[in-house]
Coordinates of C-alpha atoms and ligand atoms in Angstrom, one line a residue:
M21 CA -64.7 93.1 -221.8
R22 CA -66.4 94.8 -219.0
T23 CA -63.9 96.5 -216.6
H24 CA -64.9 96.5 -212.9
L25 CA -63.6 99.3 -210.7
I26 CA -63.0 98.2 -207.1
R27 CA -62.6 101.0 -204.7
C28 CA -60.3 100.4 -201.7
E29 CA -59.5 102.9 -198.8
M30 CA -55.8 103.1 -197.9
N31 CA -56.0 101.6 -194.4
Q32 CA -59.3 99.8 -194.2
D33 CA -60.4 96.3 -195.1
C34 CA -61.5 96.4 -198.6
D35 CA -64.6 94.4 -199.6
G36 CA -63.9 92.4 -202.8
I37 CA -60.1 92.4 -202.5
D38 CA -60.1 88.7 -201.7
E39 CA -62.2 87.8 -204.7
V40 CA -60.0 90.0 -207.0
G41 CA -57.0 88.3 -205.5
R42 CA -58.5 84.9 -206.4
S43 CA -59.2 86.0 -210.0
L44 CA -55.6 87.2 -210.2
R45 CA -54.3 83.9 -209.1
E46 CA -56.6 82.2 -211.6
G47 CA -55.2 84.0 -214.5
Q48 CA -57.0 87.3 -214.8
L49 CA -55.2 90.7 -215.1
V50 CA -55.7 93.3 -212.4
A51 CA -54.5 96.8 -212.3
F52 CA -53.7 97.9 -208.8
P53 CA -52.2 100.8 -206.8
T54 CA -48.6 100.8 -205.4
E55 CA -46.7 103.6 -203.6
T56 CA -44.7 104.3 -206.9
V57 CA -47.2 104.0 -209.8
Y58 CA -50.1 101.7 -210.6
G59 CA -49.2 98.1 -211.7
L60 CA -50.9 95.7 -214.1
G61 CA -50.7 92.4 -212.3
A62 CA -50.8 88.9 -213.5
N63 CA -49.9 85.5 -211.8
A64 CA -46.2 85.1 -212.4
L65 CA -46.5 81.3 -212.5
R66 CA -48.8 81.4 -215.5
E67 CA -47.3 81.8 -218.9
D68 CA -50.7 82.6 -220.5
S69 CA -51.4 85.4 -218.2
I70 CA -47.9 86.9 -218.6
R71 CA -48.3 86.8 -222.4
A72 CA -51.6 88.7 -221.9
V73 CA -49.8 91.4 -220.0
Y74 CA -47.3 91.9 -222.9
E75 CA -50.3 91.9 -225.3
V76 CA -52.5 94.3 -223.6
K77 CA -49.7 96.9 -222.9
G78 CA -48.3 96.4 -226.4
R79 CA -44.9 95.9 -224.5
P80 CA -41.8 94.8 -226.5
Q81 CA -41.2 91.1 -225.9
D82 CA -37.6 91.7 -224.7
N83 CA -38.5 94.0 -221.8
P84 CA -38.5 91.9 -218.6
L85 CA -41.1 92.3 -215.8
I86 CA -40.8 92.8 -212.0
V87 CA -42.2 90.1 -209.8
H88 CA -44.1 91.5 -206.7
L89 CA -44.2 89.6 -203.4
H90 CA -45.8 90.2 -200.0
D91 CA -43.8 87.9 -197.9
K92 CA -40.0 87.5 -197.6
K93 CA -40.5 83.7 -197.5
Q94 CA -41.6 83.9 -201.1
L95 CA -38.2 85.1 -202.2
T96 CA -36.7 81.6 -202.5
E97 CA -39.6 80.6 -204.8
V98 CA -38.6 83.1 -207.4
A99 CA -34.8 83.6 -207.0
R100 CA -31.8 81.4 -206.1
N101 CA -28.3 82.0 -204.9
I102 CA -29.6 85.0 -203.1
P103 CA -26.6 87.0 -201.8
P104 CA -26.7 88.0 -198.1
V105 CA -26.7 91.7 -199.1
A106 CA -30.1 91.2 -200.7
Y107 CA -31.5 90.2 -197.3
Q108 CA -29.8 93.3 -195.6
L109 CA -31.3 95.6 -198.2
L110 CA -34.8 94.0 -197.9
E111 CA -34.5 94.3 -194.1
R112 CA -33.9 98.0 -194.4
F113 CA -36.0 99.0 -197.5
A114 CA -38.8 96.4 -197.9
P115 CA -41.6 96.8 -198.2
G116 CA -40.9 99.9 -200.4
P117 CA -39.8 101.3 -203.7
L118 CA -36.7 99.1 -204.2
T119 CA -36.5 96.3 -206.8
L120 CA -33.6 93.8 -206.7
V121 CA -32.3 91.9 -209.7
L122 CA -31.3 88.4 -208.6
E123 CA -30.6 85.0 -210.2
R124 CA -34.0 83.6 -211.5
S125 CA -35.3 80.4 -210.1
P126 CA -36.3 77.7 -212.6
N127 CA -39.8 77.6 -210.9
L128 CA -40.5 80.8 -212.8
P129 CA -41.4 80.8 -216.5
A130 CA -38.5 82.4 -218.5
I131 CA -41.0 84.8 -220.1
V132 CA -41.2 86.7 -216.8
S133 CA -37.7 88.0 -217.5
A134 CA -38.0 88.0 -221.3
G135 CA -35.6 84.9 -221.2
L136 CA -32.9 86.5 -219.0
P137 CA -31.3 84.3 -216.4
T138 CA -32.2 86.9 -213.8
V139 CA -35.4 88.1 -212.1
A140 CA -36.4 91.4 -210.7
V141 CA -38.3 91.4 -207.4
R142 CA -40.0 93.9 -205.3
F143 CA -42.2 94.2 -202.1
P144 CA -44.6 97.1 -202.6
A145 CA -45.5 99.0 -199.4
H146 CA -49.0 100.2 -200.4
P147 CA -51.5 98.5 -198.0
V148 CA -53.9 97.8 -200.9
A149 CA -51.2 96.2 -203.0
R150 CA -50.1 94.1 -200.0
A151 CA -53.7 93.0 -199.3
L152 CA -54.1 92.0 -203.0
L153 CA -50.8 90.0 -203.1
K154 CA -51.8 88.3 -199.9
A155 CA -55.1 87.3 -201.3
A156 CA -53.6 86.2 -204.6
D157 CA -51.1 84.1 -202.6
C158 CA -48.8 83.8 -205.6
P159 CA -45.9 85.9 -207.0
V160 CA -47.3 88.5 -209.3
V161 CA -45.7 90.2 -212.4
A162 CA -46.7 94.0 -212.5
P163 CA -45.4 96.3 -215.1
S164 CA -46.7 99.9 -214.8
A165 CA -50.4 99.8 -215.9
N166 CA -50.0 102.1 -218.8
L167 CA -50.0 101.3 -222.5
S168 CA -46.4 100.9 -223.6
G169 CA -44.8 104.2 -224.3
K170 CA -47.3 106.3 -222.3
P171 CA -46.6 107.9 -218.9
S172 CA -47.1 105.5 -216.1
P173 CA -50.4 105.8 -214.3
T174 CA -50.6 107.3 -210.8
T175 CA -54.3 107.1 -210.3
A176 CA -57.1 104.6 -211.1
D177 CA -58.5 107.1 -213.7
D178 CA -55.2 107.0 -215.5
C179 CA -55.5 103.1 -215.6
L180 CA -59.1 103.4 -216.9
E181 CA -57.9 105.8 -219.6
D182 CA -55.4 103.2 -220.9
L183 CA -57.0 99.9 -220.0
A184 CA -60.8 100.3 -219.9
G185 CA -62.4 97.3 -221.9
L186 CA -58.9 95.5 -221.9
V187 CA -58.7 94.2 -218.3
P188 CA -61.5 92.9 -216.0
Y189 CA -60.4 94.7 -212.7
I190 CA -58.9 98.0 -211.8
V191 CA -58.5 98.5 -208.1
D192 CA -58.6 102.2 -207.0
G193 CA -56.5 102.9 -203.9
G194 CA -56.0 106.6 -204.4
A195 CA -53.1 108.6 -206.0
S196 CA -49.6 107.0 -205.8
E197 CA -47.5 108.7 -203.2
I198 CA -44.1 108.7 -204.9
G199 CA -45.1 109.1 -208.5
V200 CA -42.2 107.4 -210.3
E201 CA -41.3 103.8 -210.6
S202 CA -39.1 101.9 -208.0
T203 CA -35.3 102.1 -208.0
V204 CA -34.0 99.0 -209.8
L205 CA -30.7 97.6 -208.4
D206 CA -28.8 94.8 -210.1
L207 CA -27.2 92.5 -207.5
T208 CA -26.0 89.9 -210.0
V209 CA -23.0 92.0 -211.0
Q210 CA -20.2 93.3 -208.8
P211 CA -20.1 96.2 -208.0
A212 CA -24.0 96.3 -207.9
R213 CA -25.6 98.7 -210.5
I214 CA -28.5 101.0 -210.3
L215 CA -30.4 100.2 -213.5
R216 CA -33.2 102.7 -212.9
P217 CA -33.0 105.6 -210.4
G218 CA -36.1 106.1 -208.0
K219 CA -37.0 107.3 -204.6
I220 CA -34.3 105.2 -202.9
T221 CA -31.2 106.9 -204.0
A222 CA -27.5 105.8 -204.4
E223 CA -26.7 107.6 -201.2
D224 CA -29.4 105.6 -199.4
L225 CA -28.0 102.3 -200.8
A226 CA -24.3 103.1 -200.4
P227 CA -24.0 102.1 -196.6
Y228 CA -25.2 98.6 -197.5
V229 CA -23.7 97.7 -200.9
Q230 CA -20.8 98.6 -203.1
L231 CA -22.2 100.5 -206.1
D232 CA -20.8 100.9 -209.6
E233 CA -19.6 104.5 -209.5
R234 CA -20.1 105.2 -213.3
S235 CA -23.2 107.2 -214.0
L236 CA -26.2 105.5 -215.6
S237 CA -25.7 107.4 -218.9
E238 CA -22.0 106.4 -219.1
R239 CA -23.1 102.8 -218.6
E240 CA -26.0 103.0 -221.1
Q241 CA -23.6 104.3 -223.8
E242 CA -21.6 101.1 -223.3
H243 CA -24.6 98.7 -223.6
P244 CA -28.1 98.9 -222.4
K245 CA -28.3 96.4 -219.5
A246 CA -31.9 96.8 -218.6
P247 CA -33.5 96.0 -221.9
G248 CA -36.5 98.2 -221.0
M249 CA -34.4 101.2 -220.6
K250 CA -33.6 101.6 -224.2
Y251 CA -37.2 102.3 -225.2
R252 CA -38.6 105.8 -225.3
H253 CA -40.7 105.8 -222.2
Y254 CA -43.1 108.0 -220.3
A255 CA -43.7 110.1 -223.3
P256 CA -46.7 112.5 -223.7
E257 CA -48.3 113.0 -227.1
A258 CA -47.3 116.6 -227.0
E259 CA -43.7 117.7 -227.7
L260 CA -42.0 118.2 -224.4
I261 CA -39.2 120.7 -224.3
L262 CA -36.9 121.2 -221.3
L263 CA -35.9 124.6 -220.1
E264 CA -32.7 125.1 -218.1
A265 CA -31.8 127.9 -215.8
D266 CA -29.4 128.4 -212.9
D267 CA -31.5 130.9 -210.9
D268 CA -34.9 132.5 -210.9
D269 CA -33.8 135.6 -212.9
E270 CA -32.5 133.4 -215.7
A271 CA -35.6 131.2 -215.4
R272 CA -37.9 134.2 -216.0
E273 CA -35.9 135.1 -219.1
V274 CA -35.8 131.6 -220.4
L275 CA -39.5 131.3 -219.9
E276 CA -40.3 134.6 -221.5
K277 CA -38.1 133.7 -224.5
A278 CA -39.8 130.3 -224.9
L279 CA -43.3 131.9 -224.8
E280 CA -42.2 134.5 -227.4
D281 CA -40.9 131.7 -229.6
C282 CA -44.4 130.1 -229.7
E283 CA -46.5 133.3 -229.8
E284 CA -47.2 132.8 -233.5
E285 CA -48.4 129.2 -233.0
L286 CA -50.6 130.3 -230.0
G287 CA -52.1 132.9 -232.2
R288 CA -53.0 130.1 -234.7
G289 CA -54.8 128.3 -231.9
A290 CA -52.0 125.9 -230.7
R291 CA -52.1 125.0 -227.0
V292 CA -49.0 125.1 -224.8
G293 CA -48.6 123.3 -221.4
L294 CA -46.3 124.7 -218.7
W295 CA -45.0 122.5 -215.8
L296 CA -43.4 125.0 -213.5
P297 CA -42.2 125.6 -210.0
E298 CA -44.9 127.4 -208.1
R299 CA -42.8 130.5 -207.7
L300 CA -42.6 131.1 -211.5
I301 CA -46.3 130.7 -212.3
D302 CA -47.1 134.4 -212.2
E303 CA -44.3 134.9 -214.8
A304 CA -46.2 132.9 -217.4
Q305 CA -48.7 135.7 -218.6
D306 CA -51.5 134.3 -220.7
P307 CA -53.2 137.0 -222.7
L308 CA -54.4 134.6 -225.3
L309 CA -55.7 132.1 -222.7
K310 CA -54.0 129.3 -224.6
L311 CA -51.7 128.2 -221.8
E312 CA -52.4 125.2 -219.6
R313 CA -50.4 125.8 -216.4
A314 CA -49.6 123.3 -213.7
S315 CA -47.1 123.8 -210.9
Y316 CA -45.3 122.1 -208.0
L317 CA -43.9 123.4 -204.7
D318 CA -40.8 121.2 -204.4
L319 CA -39.0 118.2 -205.9
E320 CA -41.2 115.7 -204.1
E321 CA -44.4 117.3 -205.5
A322 CA -42.8 117.5 -208.9
T323 CA -41.9 113.8 -208.9
Q324 CA -45.4 112.9 -207.6
G325 CA -47.2 115.0 -210.1
L326 CA -45.1 114.7 -213.2
Y327 CA -46.8 111.8 -215.0
A328 CA -50.3 113.1 -214.0
A329 CA -49.3 116.6 -215.4
L330 CA -48.1 115.1 -218.7
R331 CA -51.3 113.0 -219.0
N332 CA -53.4 116.1 -218.2
F333 CA -51.7 118.3 -220.8
D334 CA -52.4 115.6 -223.4
R335 CA -56.1 115.5 -222.3
Q336 CA -56.2 119.3 -222.8
G337 CA -54.9 118.8 -226.3
C338 CA -51.6 120.6 -225.8
D339 CA -49.3 120.6 -228.8
R340 CA -46.2 121.5 -226.8
I341 CA -45.2 121.4 -223.2
Y342 CA -42.4 123.3 -221.5
A343 CA -40.8 122.1 -218.3
F344 CA -37.8 123.2 -216.2
T345 CA -35.0 120.9 -215.4
E346 CA -34.2 120.3 -211.7
S347 CA -31.0 119.6 -209.9
E348 CA -30.0 115.9 -210.2
E349 CA -29.2 115.4 -206.6
G350 CA -31.1 112.8 -204.5
L351 CA -34.6 112.3 -205.7
G352 CA -33.8 114.7 -208.5
C353 CA -31.8 111.9 -210.2
A354 CA -35.0 109.9 -210.7
Y355 CA -37.0 113.0 -211.6
M356 CA -34.6 114.1 -214.3
N357 CA -34.3 110.6 -215.6
R358 CA -38.0 110.4 -216.3
L359 CA -38.3 114.0 -217.5
R360 CA -35.5 113.5 -220.0
K361 CA -36.9 110.3 -221.3
A362 CA -40.3 111.9 -221.7
A363 CA -38.7 114.8 -223.6
G364 CA -36.9 112.2 -225.9
G365 CA -33.7 114.3 -225.8
K366 CA -35.2 117.6 -226.7
E367 CA -33.4 120.1 -224.5
R368 CA -33.3 123.8 -225.4
E369 CA -29.8 125.1 -225.7
R370 CA -29.0 128.1 -223.5
S371 CA -28.8 131.3 -225.4
Ligands
LIG403 O1 -42.4 100.8 -209.2 C1 -42.3 99.9 -210.1 O2 -41.4 99.2 -210.2 C2 -43.6 99.7 -210.8 C3 -44.7 99.2 -209.9 C4 -46.0 98.7 -210.6 O3 -44.2 98.2 -209.1 N1 -43.4 98.7 -211.9 C5 -42.6 98.9 -213.0 O4 -42.5 98.0 -213.9 O5 -42.1 100.0 -213.2 P1 -42.1 98.2 -215.4 O6 -42.4 96.9 -216.1 O7 -42.7 99.4 -215.9 O8 -40.5 98.4 -215.4 C6 -39.7 97.3 -215.1 C7 -38.2 97.8 -215.1 C8 -37.9 97.9 -216.6 O9 -37.0 98.9 -216.8 C9 -37.1 96.5 -216.9 O10 -36.2 96.6 -217.9 C10 -36.4 96.4 -215.5 O11 -37.4 96.8 -214.5 N2 -36.2 94.9 -215.3 C11 -37.1 93.9 -215.0 N3 -36.5 92.7 -214.9 C12 -35.2 92.8 -215.0 C13 -34.2 92.0 -215.1 N4 -34.2 90.7 -214.9 N5 -32.9 92.5 -215.3 C14 -32.8 93.9 -215.5 N6 -33.8 94.8 -215.6 C15 -35.0 94.3 -215.3
LIG404 MG1 -43.2 101.0 -217.2

């Protein structure tokens, strides 16, 4: 299959978006930009297209999809018994990086939600996503546009890397601003539960809705409610090891020790990637020129650049990646959730 790349500027009319929207409606798959990560879109009313999404991504059949909408009037087409708090939250946070889990309407094929009686809905804010959804004029399922298990794509190039030859259209709308997937909030239980942390935090939501106070990991230990959350996600090919330090002095020591540990492998030609706060980059000496270094200024930049950095280390052929943990407050909760999943539980004990 030939993959067409359609370039769209953020805030300008985009030639071709109407035609791509029509193709989407008629059953084709379209990768498109959102403010969180790129999505792989399909008409949510067509079972054949939804099946194709699972197939192309290699996604486990029991992992439900998010339905993307552009107009609040569409909400009652996809969900029912919508609680008033849903409207209050949407008034405040939509369009934006918030996904609500509601009761699924019988209009939607059950496969959208992998058979669950619920449905996840979100109104993306990216102007190109909005233009596409408007042109398609139907609810659109859109998982992240990566092959299952790989880090989510935050650029059209990332989508091409995974999906070239597999989908007819990739719409390029620039790099995703936020860099991690939307906050998923389950409103079908009381108190409501954050199933996946994102840019919109528990503190942001608390004034509007009563939240389950138990942490995500406490709840996950009981039973994984979001079926998708049980899979190893966002993982690079390289082994990712997390380094922990309370302050810069300790960070320098920890980093030095980590590099010492892999000196022998570096000597044998292994490549090591470092994902570091900018202020530590000079600490990572590289006499053998075997280190791939990438850095971030603050937590927002770390979050925006995490998946791109992981993909890049893989492209450079890194065998191992070191990254520092960050504080789990605010956006740090989403950042650390993705970083931990990418590391698959490999955290270095403090010495
Ligand atoms: O930011 C995002 O949400 C991106 C962009 C493209 O919009 N999409 C995205 O989709 O991250 P995906 O498929 O990669 O992740 C969907 C998450 C999964 O963790 C899934 O388990 C959860 O949402 N989910 C979907 N429907 C659900 C439902 N009915 N109940 C509970 N969790 C659900
Ligand atoms: Mg995903």
